[in-house]
Short mmCIF file of C-alpha atoms and ligand atoms in Angstrom, two decimals:
data_model
loop_
_atom_site.label_atom_id
_atom_site.label_comp_id
_atom_site.label_asym_id
_atom_site.label_seq_id
_atom_site.Cartn_x
_atom_site.Cartn_y
_atom_site.Cartn_z
CA MET A 1 -7.59 -13.22 -12.08
CA ASP A 2 -5.85 -11.70 -15.20
CA LYS A 3 -6.89 -8.33 -15.12
CA ASP A 4 -5.48 -7.71 -18.28
CA ASN A 5 -7.06 -8.66 -21.46
CA ARG A 6 -4.85 -5.89 -23.71
CA GLY A 7 -2.57 -7.32 -26.49
CA ARG A 8 -1.61 -11.06 -27.05
CA MET A 9 0.06 -13.50 -24.89
CA THR A 10 3.42 -15.66 -26.23
CA ARG A 11 3.64 -19.34 -25.85
CA ASP A 12 5.65 -18.54 -22.69
CA GLY A 13 2.25 -17.30 -21.10
CA ILE A 14 4.28 -13.54 -21.52
CA ARG A 15 2.26 -11.02 -21.93
CA ILE A 16 3.30 -8.60 -26.21
CA TYR A 17 1.84 -4.75 -25.28
CA GLU A 18 1.18 -2.73 -28.28
CA ASP A 19 2.81 0.82 -28.74
CA ALA A 20 0.44 2.94 -26.72
CA ASP A 21 0.75 1.30 -23.81
CA PHE A 22 4.15 2.57 -23.24
CA LYS A 23 2.80 6.01 -21.92
CA GLY A 24 0.26 4.26 -19.39
CA MET A 25 3.42 3.15 -17.90
CA HIS A 26 5.92 5.55 -18.39
CA LYS A 27 3.55 7.97 -16.39
CA ALA A 28 3.22 5.06 -13.47
CA GLY A 29 7.10 4.73 -13.51
CA ALA A 30 7.90 8.51 -13.65
CA LEU A 31 6.09 9.03 -10.32
CA ALA A 32 7.17 6.34 -8.46
CA ALA A 33 10.58 8.11 -9.77
CA ASP A 34 10.12 11.26 -8.61
CA ILE A 35 8.67 9.81 -5.22
CA LEU A 36 12.33 7.95 -4.91
CA ASP A 37 13.86 11.12 -5.72
CA ARG A 38 12.45 12.87 -3.44
CA ILE A 39 12.37 11.04 -0.66
CA ALA A 40 16.48 11.33 -0.65
CA GLU A 41 16.55 14.25 2.18
CA HIS A 42 13.89 11.83 4.20
CA VAL A 43 17.28 9.69 4.58
CA PHE A 44 18.97 10.28 7.69
CA PRO A 45 19.86 9.36 11.34
CA GLY A 46 17.73 9.11 13.55
CA GLN A 47 14.76 9.45 11.11
CA THR A 48 11.95 6.20 11.45
CA THR A 49 11.36 4.26 8.43
CA SER A 50 8.07 3.80 9.09
CA GLU A 51 7.91 8.18 8.53
CA ILE A 52 9.66 7.72 5.05
CA ASP A 53 6.80 5.27 4.32
CA ARG A 54 4.56 7.91 5.81
CA GLN A 55 5.90 10.74 3.70
CA ILE A 56 5.78 7.52 0.77
CA GLU A 57 1.79 6.98 1.35
CA ASP A 58 1.28 10.81 1.13
CA TRP A 59 2.64 11.23 -1.86
CA VAL A 60 1.14 8.31 -3.75
CA ASN A 61 -1.81 9.82 -2.51
CA GLU A 62 -0.94 14.03 -3.46
CA ALA A 63 -1.22 12.41 -7.35
CA GLY A 64 -4.26 10.92 -7.30
CA ALA A 65 -2.45 7.93 -7.83
CA THR A 66 -2.53 4.34 -5.68
CA SER A 67 -0.03 2.46 -3.82
CA ALA A 68 0.03 -1.14 -4.67
CA THR A 69 1.60 -2.99 -1.92
CA ILE A 70 -1.05 -1.64 0.27
CA GLY A 71 -2.92 -4.47 0.89
CA TYR A 72 -1.23 -7.22 -1.50
CA LYS A 73 -1.23 -10.14 0.19
CA GLY A 74 -2.17 -8.36 3.54
CA TYR A 75 0.72 -6.10 3.57
CA ARG A 76 0.00 -2.28 4.30
CA HIS A 77 2.54 -0.50 4.00
CA ALA A 78 3.17 1.76 1.07
CA SER A 79 6.49 0.72 0.57
CA CYS A 80 9.35 -1.65 1.74
CA ILE A 81 12.89 -0.71 3.36
CA SER A 82 15.13 -2.95 3.28
CA VAL A 83 18.06 -1.69 5.49
CA ASN A 84 21.80 -3.33 5.45
CA HIS A 85 21.49 -7.29 5.84
CA VAL A 86 17.38 -6.77 5.11
CA VAL A 87 17.64 -8.66 1.78
CA CYS A 88 14.05 -6.51 0.23
CA HIS A 89 10.58 -7.02 2.08
CA GLY A 90 11.85 -4.88 5.00
CA ILE A 91 8.39 -3.71 7.05
CA PRO A 92 8.41 0.04 8.19
CA GLY A 93 8.46 0.70 11.65
CA ALA A 94 9.72 2.22 15.11
CA LYS A 95 13.62 1.24 13.35
CA VAL A 96 15.79 4.07 13.88
CA LEU A 97 18.06 5.11 11.21
CA LYS A 98 21.79 5.24 12.10
CA ALA A 99 24.42 6.22 10.68
CA GLY A 100 26.41 4.71 7.64
CA ASP A 101 23.12 2.21 7.22
CA ILE A 102 22.47 2.16 3.68
CA LEU A 103 18.99 1.04 3.01
CA ASN A 104 16.70 0.17 -0.66
CA ILE A 105 13.70 1.77 -0.81
CA ASP A 106 10.70 -0.45 -3.13
CA VAL A 107 7.73 2.10 -4.12
CA THR A 108 5.17 0.31 -6.28
CA VAL A 109 2.41 2.72 -7.88
CA ILE A 110 -0.88 2.15 -9.89
CA VAL A 111 -1.48 5.20 -12.46
CA ASP A 112 -4.48 5.28 -14.83
CA GLY A 113 -4.68 1.24 -13.94
CA TRP A 114 -0.79 0.84 -15.12
CA PHE A 115 2.20 -0.49 -12.70
CA GLY A 116 5.35 1.45 -12.03
CA ASP A 117 8.09 -0.25 -10.13
CA THR A 118 10.87 0.64 -8.94
CA SER A 119 14.21 0.85 -5.95
CA ARG A 120 16.78 2.50 -5.15
CA MET A 121 19.80 2.65 -2.32
CA TYR A 122 20.06 5.28 0.06
CA ALA A 123 22.39 5.51 2.73
CA ALA A 124 21.78 7.27 6.53
CA GLY A 125 25.23 9.67 7.46
CA ALA A 126 28.45 8.99 5.06
CA LEU A 127 28.73 5.62 3.49
CA SER A 128 31.43 2.24 4.24
CA ARG A 129 33.82 2.13 1.64
CA LYS A 130 32.39 -1.65 0.93
CA ALA A 131 28.62 -0.99 1.13
CA GLU A 132 29.02 2.04 -1.32
CA ARG A 133 31.41 -0.72 -4.01
CA LEU A 134 28.33 -3.12 -2.93
CA ILE A 135 25.68 -0.21 -3.81
CA GLN A 136 28.09 0.85 -7.44
CA ILE A 137 28.30 -3.22 -8.38
CA THR A 138 24.54 -3.57 -7.93
CA HIS A 139 23.81 -0.35 -9.71
CA ASP A 140 26.02 -1.37 -12.03
CA SER A 141 24.57 -4.91 -12.74
CA LEU A 142 21.20 -4.15 -13.54
CA MET A 143 22.21 -1.95 -16.22
CA LYS A 144 24.38 -5.14 -17.81
CA GLY A 145 21.21 -6.51 -17.45
CA ILE A 146 18.86 -3.56 -18.89
CA GLU A 147 22.02 -3.81 -21.81
CA ALA A 148 21.13 -7.00 -22.30
CA VAL A 149 17.04 -6.39 -23.07
CA LYS A 150 17.10 -6.74 -26.47
CA PRO A 151 14.47 -8.69 -29.42
CA GLY A 152 15.67 -11.77 -30.20
CA ASN A 153 17.80 -12.62 -27.02
CA THR A 154 16.62 -14.52 -24.13
CA PHE A 155 16.34 -13.95 -20.57
CA GLY A 156 19.03 -16.33 -19.61
CA ASP A 157 20.97 -13.29 -21.32
CA ILE A 158 19.72 -11.39 -18.97
CA GLY A 159 20.51 -13.24 -15.91
CA HIS A 160 23.53 -14.11 -16.85
CA ALA A 161 24.76 -10.54 -17.69
CA ILE A 162 24.24 -9.90 -14.72
CA GLN A 163 25.22 -13.28 -12.39
CA SER A 164 28.67 -12.81 -14.76
CA TYR A 165 29.30 -9.04 -12.97
CA VAL A 166 28.48 -10.04 -10.17
CA GLU A 167 30.85 -12.91 -9.29
CA ALA A 168 34.00 -11.60 -11.08
CA GLN A 169 33.50 -9.02 -7.71
CA ARG A 170 33.41 -11.31 -5.62
CA MET A 171 29.86 -10.84 -4.66
CA SER A 172 26.89 -12.99 -4.53
CA VAL A 173 23.59 -13.22 -6.67
CA VAL A 174 20.40 -13.89 -4.77
CA ARG A 175 18.29 -16.48 -6.49
CA ASP A 176 15.37 -16.50 -3.78
CA PHE A 177 13.53 -13.25 -5.46
CA CYS A 178 13.29 -11.96 -8.87
CA GLY A 179 11.83 -9.87 -11.52
CA HIS A 180 8.66 -9.66 -13.07
CA GLY A 181 6.39 -9.27 -15.73
CA LEU A 182 4.52 -5.83 -15.10
CA GLY A 183 1.70 -4.08 -16.86
CA ARG A 184 -1.98 -4.01 -15.91
CA VAL A 185 -1.09 -6.60 -12.73
CA PHE A 186 1.72 -5.92 -10.70
CA HIS A 187 3.26 -9.73 -11.21
CA ALA A 188 2.69 -11.48 -14.21
CA PRO A 189 5.35 -13.99 -15.90
CA PRO A 190 8.30 -14.37 -16.84
CA ASN A 191 9.90 -14.85 -13.77
CA VAL A 192 12.88 -12.58 -14.12
CA LEU A 193 16.19 -14.39 -12.84
CA HIS A 194 18.44 -12.31 -12.43
CA TYR A 195 21.60 -15.16 -13.02
CA GLY A 196 21.37 -17.76 -15.75
CA ARG A 197 22.90 -18.85 -19.16
CA PRO A 198 23.06 -17.59 -21.99
CA GLY A 199 20.83 -18.40 -24.97
CA THR A 200 17.96 -19.87 -22.03
CA GLY A 201 14.83 -18.52 -21.45
CA PRO A 202 12.35 -17.13 -22.86
CA VAL A 203 13.10 -14.90 -25.77
CA LEU A 204 12.52 -11.31 -25.12
CA GLU A 205 9.99 -9.91 -27.91
CA GLU A 206 9.25 -6.28 -28.53
CA GLY A 207 6.32 -5.20 -26.40
CA MET A 208 7.19 -6.84 -23.20
CA PHE A 209 6.92 -5.12 -20.01
CA PHE A 210 9.05 -6.51 -16.91
CA THR A 211 10.98 -5.87 -14.04
CA ILE A 212 15.19 -5.94 -13.55
CA GLU A 213 15.49 -5.71 -9.44
CA PRO A 214 18.64 -7.66 -8.57
CA MET A 215 19.70 -8.11 -5.04
CA VAL A 216 22.88 -8.60 -4.48
CA ASN A 217 25.22 -9.66 -1.73
CA LEU A 218 28.66 -8.91 0.24
CA GLY A 219 28.95 -13.04 1.65
CA ARG A 220 27.45 -15.45 0.49
CA PRO A 221 23.96 -15.82 -1.42
CA GLU A 222 21.91 -17.70 0.60
CA THR A 223 18.51 -15.73 2.25
CA LYS A 224 16.00 -16.74 5.10
CA VAL A 225 12.61 -15.56 6.10
CA LEU A 226 12.25 -13.98 9.31
CA ALA A 227 9.23 -14.86 11.35
CA ASP A 228 6.83 -11.87 10.39
CA ASP A 229 6.38 -14.14 7.35
CA TRP A 230 7.99 -11.38 5.29
CA THR A 231 11.14 -9.84 5.75
CA ALA A 232 14.01 -11.17 3.96
CA VAL A 233 17.56 -11.66 5.43
CA THR A 234 20.92 -12.52 4.27
CA ARG A 235 21.49 -15.90 6.37
CA ASP A 236 24.70 -14.63 6.53
CA LYS A 237 24.36 -11.41 7.77
CA SER A 238 26.12 -9.45 5.28
CA LEU A 239 25.27 -6.45 3.85
CA SER A 240 23.16 -6.66 0.83
CA ALA A 241 21.86 -3.99 -2.01
CA GLN A 242 19.27 -3.82 -4.85
CA PHE A 243 18.31 -1.46 -7.57
CA GLU A 244 14.69 -1.88 -9.37
CA HIS A 245 14.13 -0.33 -13.03
CA SER A 246 10.13 -1.49 -14.74
CA VAL A 247 11.59 -1.44 -18.81
CA GLY A 248 9.52 -2.32 -21.76
CA VAL A 249 10.94 -3.78 -25.41
CA ARG A 250 12.17 -2.05 -27.72
CA ALA A 251 13.30 -3.07 -31.37
CA ASP A 252 16.30 -1.76 -30.35
CA GLY A 253 16.17 -2.36 -26.31
CA ALA A 254 14.92 -1.25 -23.07
CA GLU A 255 12.91 1.81 -22.93
CA ILE A 256 13.41 2.41 -18.72
CA PHE A 257 10.01 3.74 -17.43
CA THR A 258 11.48 4.73 -14.23
CA LEU A 259 14.31 6.22 -15.43
CA SER A 260 14.65 9.22 -11.69
CA PRO A 261 13.33 12.15 -13.24
CA ALA A 262 16.29 14.51 -10.99
CA GLY A 263 18.84 11.95 -12.49
CA LEU A 264 19.25 10.95 -8.70
CA PHE A 265 18.66 6.95 -9.17
CA TYR A 266 22.35 6.48 -8.83
CA PRO A 267 25.01 8.01 -7.10
CA THR A 268 23.50 7.21 -4.14
CA SER A 269 21.71 10.03 -1.73
CA ALA A 270 23.88 9.89 0.73
CA GLN A 271 24.01 12.97 3.84
CA ASP A 272 26.30 13.76 5.97
N1 MF3 B 301 7.98 -3.84 -5.07
C1 MF3 B 301 8.27 -5.10 -4.65
C2 MF3 B 301 8.78 -5.72 -6.26
O1 MF3 B 301 9.41 -4.79 -6.82
C3 MF3 B 301 7.25 -5.96 -4.08
C4 MF3 B 301 6.71 -5.70 -2.63
S1 MF3 B 301 5.27 -6.21 -2.01
C5 MF3 B 301 4.90 -5.97 -0.36
O2 MF3 B 301 7.92 -6.73 -6.85
F1 MF3 B 301 4.12 -6.59 -0.73
F2 MF3 B 301 6.54 -6.88 0.05
F3 MF3 B 301 4.95 -4.57 -0.52
CO1 CO B 302 9.60 -5.62 -8.75
CO1 CO B 303 9.38 -3.35 -6.25
#
């Protein structure tokens, strides 16, 4: 069901939004990013991931917004919290964070019908050198992807920018999950791959809205989904990191909807 009938659609089925629609995306993106700012001080050794999620759900409700993930395909939480070798879709629960754990917190909110989807990395306690490097490379790979966003470039250019940067650092890009179009729906065309060849894939046009959300592993790229049918982990149990922004295409490049109001997107908010 396509709840979205604004603007026009490209041959690849990608919706082109109008200038006024950027405002709605900024409002939704800013709330999601502000929640990720505020949650930083709730991440510490001894904390449970369910308590972090409960706090996020409270803030979504307080803002008069809606969580996009609660009720999505039967999911019951306001965030995904992916710890250490969990690649994505970690389910908040009784798990207690311990010093040295790294985690991705992914929040998607709906404000006035617009979706804001963003995630970033946090650390409980001090970071190991290799975790710190993984997080830095993953963050920078997202930014390389975002730099490749401009009309006339292709989605393959975005994937290539991410993949070539990550692999030059001898880390690997997850293939099994990708970014996605969004707007007045959560997941829409295209699949935004975080690997690829320059010049391939759909051509970017002004007015496209989508996420870029590379997952990077210290070891091999393969993942598997746990028996809960939800949680994705690295097959080789190596550490994994992810950062996600929602962006819109402007004539001169990407406009980021999910910038951190407090400037905390990176560096990660480690607490000692
Ligand atoms: N926010 C995730 C994304 O980046 C999707 C989470 S769906 C959930 O696309 F149901 F697992 F929450
Ligand atoms: Co997303
Ligand atoms: Co997300």
